[in-house]
Structures are given as structure tokens and as C-alpha cells.
Short mmCIF file of C-alpha atoms in Angstrom, two decimals:
data_model
loop_
_atom_site.label_atom_id
_atom_site.label_comp_id
_atom_site.label_asym_id
_atom_site.label_seq_id
_atom_site.Cartn_x
_atom_site.Cartn_y
_atom_site.Cartn_z
CA MET A 1 -1.34 20.01 -41.56
CA ALA A 2 -3.61 21.08 -38.69
CA LEU A 3 -2.66 20.21 -35.13
CA THR A 4 -5.31 18.83 -32.81
CA LYS A 5 -5.46 20.69 -29.50
CA ILE A 6 -6.41 19.26 -26.12
CA ALA A 7 -8.82 21.41 -24.11
CA ASP A 8 -6.73 21.73 -20.96
CA GLY A 9 -3.48 23.45 -21.83
CA GLY A 10 -3.83 23.79 -25.59
CA MET A 11 -0.95 21.41 -26.39
CA PRO A 12 -1.02 19.62 -29.74
CA ALA A 13 -1.84 15.92 -29.76
CA GLY A 14 1.39 13.94 -29.45
CA ALA A 15 3.22 16.62 -27.46
CA VAL A 16 5.22 15.43 -24.47
CA LEU A 17 3.59 16.99 -21.40
CA GLN A 18 5.88 15.62 -18.68
CA VAL A 19 8.63 13.07 -18.11
CA LYS A 20 9.49 11.19 -14.89
CA GLN A 21 12.27 8.65 -14.30
CA THR A 22 13.63 6.38 -11.62
CA SER A 23 17.23 5.26 -12.03
CA LEU A 24 19.06 2.72 -9.85
CA ASN A 25 22.79 2.00 -9.91
CA THR A 26 22.75 -0.10 -6.76
CA VAL A 27 22.27 -3.84 -6.44
CA VAL A 28 18.82 -5.21 -5.60
CA SER A 29 18.34 -8.91 -4.90
CA ALA A 30 15.51 -11.30 -4.15
CA SER A 31 15.48 -14.98 -3.27
CA LEU A 32 12.80 -16.34 -5.56
CA SER A 33 11.51 -19.87 -5.76
CA SER A 34 8.59 -19.85 -8.19
CA GLU A 35 8.46 -19.05 -11.88
CA SER A 36 4.81 -17.97 -11.51
CA THR A 37 4.94 -15.86 -8.31
CA PHE A 38 5.81 -12.26 -9.15
CA VAL A 39 7.22 -9.76 -6.63
CA ASP A 40 8.07 -6.08 -6.99
CA ILE A 41 11.62 -5.18 -7.91
CA SER A 42 12.49 -2.87 -5.04
CA GLY A 43 13.04 0.70 -6.21
CA MET A 44 11.92 0.12 -9.81
CA SER A 45 8.78 2.22 -9.86
CA VAL A 46 7.81 5.71 -10.98
CA SER A 47 4.65 7.73 -10.34
CA ILE A 48 2.99 10.27 -12.61
CA THR A 49 -0.19 12.34 -12.35
CA PRO A 50 -1.60 12.82 -15.86
CA ILE A 51 -2.72 16.34 -16.78
CA SER A 52 -5.55 15.01 -18.96
CA SER A 53 -7.61 11.82 -18.85
CA SER A 54 -7.11 11.53 -22.63
CA SER A 55 -3.31 11.44 -22.29
CA LYS A 56 -1.27 8.37 -23.12
CA ILE A 57 1.66 7.29 -20.97
CA LEU A 58 4.74 5.88 -22.70
CA VAL A 59 6.48 3.55 -20.26
CA SER A 60 10.05 2.46 -20.97
CA TYR A 61 12.37 0.39 -18.86
CA SER A 62 15.81 -1.11 -19.15
CA LEU A 63 16.82 -3.71 -16.56
CA ASN A 64 20.11 -5.51 -16.02
CA LEU A 65 19.41 -8.94 -14.55
CA GLY A 66 21.69 -11.57 -13.11
CA HIS A 67 21.00 -14.90 -11.42
CA SER A 68 23.04 -16.93 -8.95
CA VAL A 69 22.07 -20.23 -10.62
CA SER A 70 22.56 -21.12 -14.29
CA ASP A 71 19.69 -22.24 -16.51
CA GLN A 72 16.87 -20.44 -14.71
CA ASN A 73 13.77 -19.00 -16.37
CA ASN A 74 13.63 -15.28 -15.51
CA SER A 75 10.43 -13.33 -16.11
CA VAL A 76 9.50 -9.65 -15.79
CA ARG A 77 6.11 -8.00 -16.07
CA LEU A 78 4.94 -4.38 -16.21
CA MET A 79 2.35 -3.14 -13.72
CA ARG A 80 0.07 -0.09 -13.44
CA ASP A 81 -0.55 0.25 -9.71
CA THR A 82 -1.63 -3.32 -8.78
CA THR A 83 -2.75 -4.37 -12.26
CA ALA A 84 -0.54 -6.27 -14.68
CA ILE A 85 -0.92 -4.28 -17.91
CA VAL A 86 1.57 -6.34 -19.86
CA GLY A 87 2.12 -9.90 -18.70
CA SER A 88 -1.11 -10.54 -16.85
CA GLY A 89 -1.94 -13.92 -15.42
CA GLY A 90 0.06 -16.25 -13.20
CA SER A 91 2.07 -18.00 -15.88
CA THR A 92 5.61 -17.19 -16.99
CA ALA A 93 4.33 -17.83 -20.51
CA ASN A 94 2.44 -14.51 -20.27
CA VAL A 95 5.09 -11.93 -19.33
CA THR A 96 6.57 -8.67 -20.58
CA ASN A 97 10.14 -10.01 -20.82
CA PHE A 98 11.67 -13.45 -20.53
CA SER A 99 15.30 -14.47 -20.36
CA ARG A 100 17.19 -17.60 -19.50
CA ASN A 101 20.61 -17.22 -17.96
CA THR A 102 22.80 -20.00 -19.30
CA THR A 103 25.59 -18.73 -17.07
CA THR A 104 25.64 -16.37 -14.12
CA GLN A 105 26.26 -13.38 -16.40
CA ILE A 106 24.02 -10.33 -16.81
CA ASN A 107 21.11 -10.08 -19.26
CA GLU A 108 19.64 -6.73 -20.29
CA VAL A 109 15.88 -6.66 -20.92
CA SER A 110 13.92 -3.63 -22.07
CA THR A 111 10.39 -2.68 -23.04
CA GLN A 112 8.38 0.25 -24.31
CA TYR A 113 4.62 0.24 -23.82
CA LEU A 114 2.04 2.93 -24.64
CA ASP A 115 -0.66 2.90 -21.94
CA LEU A 116 -3.96 4.76 -21.73
CA PRO A 117 -4.80 4.98 -18.01
CA SER A 118 -7.80 7.33 -18.58
CA THR A 119 -7.33 9.23 -15.31
CA THR A 120 -5.99 12.43 -13.81
CA SER A 121 -5.14 10.68 -10.55
CA ALA A 122 -1.61 9.59 -9.66
CA VAL A 123 -0.55 6.34 -11.35
CA THR A 124 2.45 4.22 -10.37
CA TYR A 125 4.21 2.07 -12.96
CA LYS A 126 6.52 -0.66 -11.70
CA VAL A 127 8.16 -3.89 -12.74
CA GLN A 128 7.97 -7.25 -11.03
CA TRP A 129 10.08 -10.35 -11.43
CA ALA A 130 9.75 -14.10 -11.00
CA SER A 131 12.30 -16.87 -11.29
CA GLY A 132 13.11 -20.39 -10.20
CA THR A 133 15.53 -21.42 -7.45
CA GLY A 134 18.28 -19.04 -6.40
CA THR A 135 18.87 -15.34 -6.06
CA PHE A 136 17.77 -12.90 -8.76
CA TYR A 137 19.86 -9.71 -9.03
CA LEU A 138 19.20 -6.29 -10.50
CA ASN A 139 22.30 -4.45 -11.76
CA ARG A 140 24.88 -7.19 -11.24
CA ARG A 141 25.77 -10.57 -12.58
CA GLY A 142 25.00 -13.66 -10.57
CA GLY A 143 28.59 -14.75 -10.07
CA ASN A 144 29.86 -11.65 -8.28
CA ALA A 145 29.35 -7.92 -7.84
CA GLN A 146 32.56 -6.88 -9.60
CA PHE A 147 30.54 -4.72 -12.01
CA VAL A 148 27.38 -2.77 -11.11
CA CYS A 149 25.08 -1.53 -13.88
CA VAL A 150 22.24 0.99 -13.99
CA SER A 151 18.57 0.19 -14.55
CA THR A 152 15.85 2.73 -15.36
CA ILE A 153 12.10 3.11 -15.67
CA THR A 154 10.83 6.21 -17.47
CA VAL A 155 7.29 7.48 -18.09
CA MET A 156 6.28 10.22 -20.53
CA GLU A 157 2.83 11.76 -20.68
CA ILE A 158 1.79 12.26 -24.30
CA ALA A 159 -1.08 14.63 -25.14
CA GLY A 160 -4.13 12.81 -26.55
#
């Protein structure tokens, strides 16, 4: 089987060119009041500068979410810079992840998405959240902070 080479660097197509990660094991909270108004999750972003404009970027995240109020719709969407690449639009029906806390316990949500940004300029991937009444938490349950989890966002540049 012949391997396809990219011009800049000679790496075979599908090779991992670089990996970047942001990891948080601290609590982040936001008082949210609209299921359709998304805000950045503080600290949950990672930047990468692709080596080639033909590269793909594999974005993976794992978030631990809690809510102070039971029975709330909790939505997450993935962003490239200021553009929603998964979960565009202003409706919680069009999101990357959706969960509904039936108690104030923690829910883990995760996603993998293969993006083609077609650039060699720096790109920032981040996650945003939206929810109804109450406080939305990253890395802890809604009832108390007895246990603190870790959440991550990872990007891998894959040769095109």
C-alpha cells in the first residue's frame, strides 16, 4: 500500500502532526437563564496553528456538568473561533450535546469531531453552554462541591 505524502514535511496522510490539550480540575460556574443563549465555558478552549491548510483537526472533549436545579435542559456546543461548527443556530434543539439533570448530580458529556479549517493561521476551539434557571457547574455536581472532576478539550492535527 502506498502512502500519500503532504508537500510540506513529507508526512503520510493520516499522520498525527501535533496534539494540544487543555485540562481543568477546578470548578467553573455560570448563572444561566436561557436555554438558547450560549456563553463560553471559562477555561475550556485550546488553540492550534495547523502546519498545512489541507490538515484536518480532530477535536475531542469530555465535560463533567452539574446543575443547582433539577430538571433543567443543559446544552453544549462546539465552536471554532466565533463560529459554531457543531450546534449552530440559537436553538437548544441544534447542539453538540444535550443532557437533562433529573437530580443535582453530575453528567459527563463528550464529543469527537473531525474539522477541516483550511488554514495555517491559529485556530481556537472552545465549548459553550446554555441552560435554564440556576447555576451550571463544570467539574462538580450541583448539590455540593464534595467531589471535583476533570474536564478536557484536546485537538490533534491530522495530515491531509
